[in-house]
Amino acid sequence: MSAALSRFQDEIYLNGALGGGVPPYPTDPSTLEEAARRVLEPGPFGYVAGGAGTGATVRANREAFDRWAIVPRMLADVSVRDTSRTILGTPMPAPLLLAPIGVLSIVHEGAEPAAARAAAALGLTTVLSTASSTPMEEVAEAAGDGPRWFQLYWSRDPDVAASMLARAQATGFTHLVVTLDTGMLGWRPNDLDQAYLPFLQSVGIANYLSDPAFRAKLAKPAEEDPFGAVAHWAGLFSNPALTWDDLAWLREHWDGPVVLKGILHPDDARRARDAGMDGIVVSNHGGRQVDGAIGALDALPTVAETVGHDVAVLFDSGVRSGADIVKALALGAQAVLVGRPYAYGLALGGEEGVRHVLRCLLAELDLTLALSGHAHVDELNPRVLVRR
Ligand SMILES: Cc1cc2nc3c(=O)[nH]c(=O)nc-3n(C[C@H](O)[C@H](O)[C@H](O)COP(=O)(O)O)c2cc1C
Ligand SMILES: O=C(O)C(=O)c1ccccc1
């Protein structure tokens, strides 16, 4: 790496100078989304890009980032930088994970193994969704022996929930991310107006179709009655009756760190801590659940001040660039998760597309850190930013 250029930047410019042409995928996040729109059918594109209701929360997520400005510091010796961090015992080359995204085969065949391989090649961790389009055992094998984090959609059938957790542990997943904000699917006009729901084509239920506890209760085998299996899945996928008291059940069924995803209120953050949880993800599900919900970054500072010393505070919803990562870390996130951008990478170029998206994020994180006068991600704090 040359001193004047950050990692990946040098490769892109040199390749161009040597006649190799421009990068095969856009580096700008909005252009990336546009490019994905062009290669995807309207149904799948709308499912990924869309948000709840009028899209107010999707916009709020971006507006929240735009309201913070980085104030660069000079003469800070940033010749050697370190973006690495260990989160709940998992070492990471940068505090960046791939958010759990279900039904990914709607954008690319073999999506989850491809994303997991791309992440693993860079040493990054993927949080695998319960609604993966490939069974967890196959994804884990594709990802090699790096860290394994599993996201749970907590089924209303406790046998299915317990079976998922037992399988995940048997497969070597060590960390559990429990998503709390999807007790039912949000109101999504994009999908409603196209009558598009991937599950109806049995996409995204691979972990269920391969689950003995799920299969045991089907009236007819899924192979004979695929729609019956989908209907059964829809009936047990989530459990809106859950309360804080149910967290004890989780502890009995999972040996290892548990992280609650979808926390926005400081009182809920406190309850998570008091219930002995190891971490939280401050998230509004990428604006896909409650239209009009608070921008996730607007919720972060108070939550981080409230519990940041006690539990790992992770963040997602709206992260699109390395500069965004700097802002979220400065406001108290220990790590961020990125969602849609890697789905667009998958749509455009499978594993290679995801690797491109992740390398862009890592490169711009490193560069923003350096140019704003910080050698290590641990130096970031709220004083690095001003509110516009
Ligand atoms: C198509 C799609 C599917 C998703 N599926 C899941 C899922 O299965 N489990 C989950 O916890 N979150 C799911 N999410 C939410 C993401 O984990 C994450 O919270 C969100 O995408 C972050 O926002 P961003 O897309 O703006 O980065 C999904 C998001 C998208 C876009
Ligand atoms: O679409 C989503 O946001 C989501 O979280 C989900 C829910 C169920 C299955 C797959 C994805």
XYZ file of N, CA, C and O in Angstrom, residues 44 47-48 100-108 111-112 129-134 188 196-200 202-206 233 288:
132
model
N -38.228 -8.568 -6.378
C -37.084 -8.694 -5.469
C -36.426 -7.358 -5.133
O -36.071 -7.115 -3.976
N -38.555 -5.645 -2.633
C -38.520 -6.300 -1.324
C -37.291 -5.856 -0.538
O -37.371 -5.558 0.656
N -36.142 -5.792 -1.218
C -34.900 -5.442 -0.517
C -34.852 -3.947 -0.207
O -34.570 -3.541 0.921
N -28.049 -9.759 9.408
C -28.834 -10.910 8.950
C -29.852 -10.456 7.914
O -30.630 -9.535 8.166
N -29.822 -11.064 6.755
C -30.823 -10.772 5.719
C -31.412 -12.099 5.269
O -30.680 -12.990 4.832
N -32.729 -12.204 5.397
C -33.411 -13.423 5.006
C -33.705 -13.430 3.512
O -33.493 -12.428 2.813
N -34.171 -14.575 3.037
C -34.653 -14.768 1.654
C -33.707 -14.251 0.569
O -34.139 -13.841 -0.497
N -32.403 -14.298 0.834
C -31.449 -13.649 -0.079
C -31.379 -14.283 -1.471
O -30.888 -13.648 -2.410
N -31.888 -15.505 -1.614
C -31.799 -16.112 -2.950
C -32.697 -15.394 -3.951
O -32.607 -15.651 -5.140
N -33.538 -14.470 -3.484
C -34.315 -13.679 -4.456
C -33.414 -12.726 -5.248
O -33.803 -12.221 -6.284
N -32.221 -12.447 -4.734
C -31.315 -11.578 -5.502
C -30.166 -12.347 -6.153
O -29.563 -11.866 -7.111
N -29.857 -13.556 -5.629
C -28.728 -14.311 -6.185
C -28.842 -15.764 -5.735
O -29.022 -16.027 -4.541
N -27.003 -17.358 -2.417
C -26.618 -16.057 -1.865
C -25.883 -16.157 -0.523
O -24.831 -15.535 -0.340
N -26.449 -16.915 0.399
C -25.856 -16.914 1.747
C -24.445 -17.503 1.767
O -23.548 -16.918 2.377
N -29.198 -15.339 9.027
C -30.626 -15.225 9.355
C -31.285 -16.589 9.511
O -30.975 -17.528 8.786
N -32.259 -16.670 10.438
C -33.121 -17.857 10.520
C -33.820 -18.072 9.186
O -34.091 -19.201 8.797
N -34.125 -16.962 8.495
C -34.862 -17.028 7.226
C -33.920 -17.146 6.032
O -34.255 -16.741 4.917
N -32.753 -17.709 6.256
C -31.785 -17.978 5.196
C -32.421 -18.846 4.101
O -33.266 -19.690 4.391
N -32.002 -18.630 2.867
C -32.539 -19.479 1.788
C -31.743 -20.773 1.621
O -32.065 -21.587 0.758
N -30.698 -20.931 2.409
C -29.884 -22.156 2.408
C -29.806 -22.636 3.858
O -29.636 -21.808 4.751
N -45.711 -2.927 4.099
C -44.737 -2.587 3.060
C -45.408 -2.407 1.701
O -45.604 -3.373 0.952
N -46.114 -9.221 -3.776
C -44.865 -9.983 -3.818
C -44.432 -10.376 -2.416
O -44.140 -9.521 -1.578
N -44.401 -11.655 -2.162
C -43.911 -12.152 -0.876
C -43.074 -13.400 -1.163
O -43.612 -14.421 -1.588
N -41.750 -13.303 -0.966
C -40.877 -14.398 -1.384
C -41.231 -15.740 -0.758
O -41.094 -16.787 -1.399
N -41.716 -15.704 0.476
C -41.976 -16.968 1.185
C -43.002 -17.822 0.453
O -42.995 -19.031 0.556
N -43.917 -17.147 -0.263
C -44.973 -17.906 -0.927
C -44.393 -18.847 -1.978
O -45.013 -19.827 -2.357
N -41.758 -20.484 -1.240
C -40.926 -21.311 -0.352
C -39.499 -20.805 -0.220
O -38.611 -21.533 0.207
N -39.239 -19.542 -0.605
C -37.901 -18.970 -0.429
C -37.773 -18.491 1.013
O -38.703 -17.878 1.546
N -36.647 -18.770 1.617
C -36.398 -18.220 2.948
C -36.879 -19.105 4.085
O -36.866 -18.692 5.236
N -37.308 -20.312 3.747
C -37.725 -21.181 4.849
C -36.898 -22.478 4.880
O -37.313 -23.475 5.455
N -35.706 -22.391 4.288
C -34.848 -23.579 4.196
C -34.505 -24.148 5.574
O -34.445 -25.373 5.749
N -45.484 -22.537 8.285
C -44.384 -21.635 8.657
C -44.931 -20.255 9.055
O -44.540 -19.700 10.088
N -37.911 -0.896 7.936
C -38.856 -1.816 7.289
C -40.040 -2.174 8.174
O -40.947 -2.869 7.737
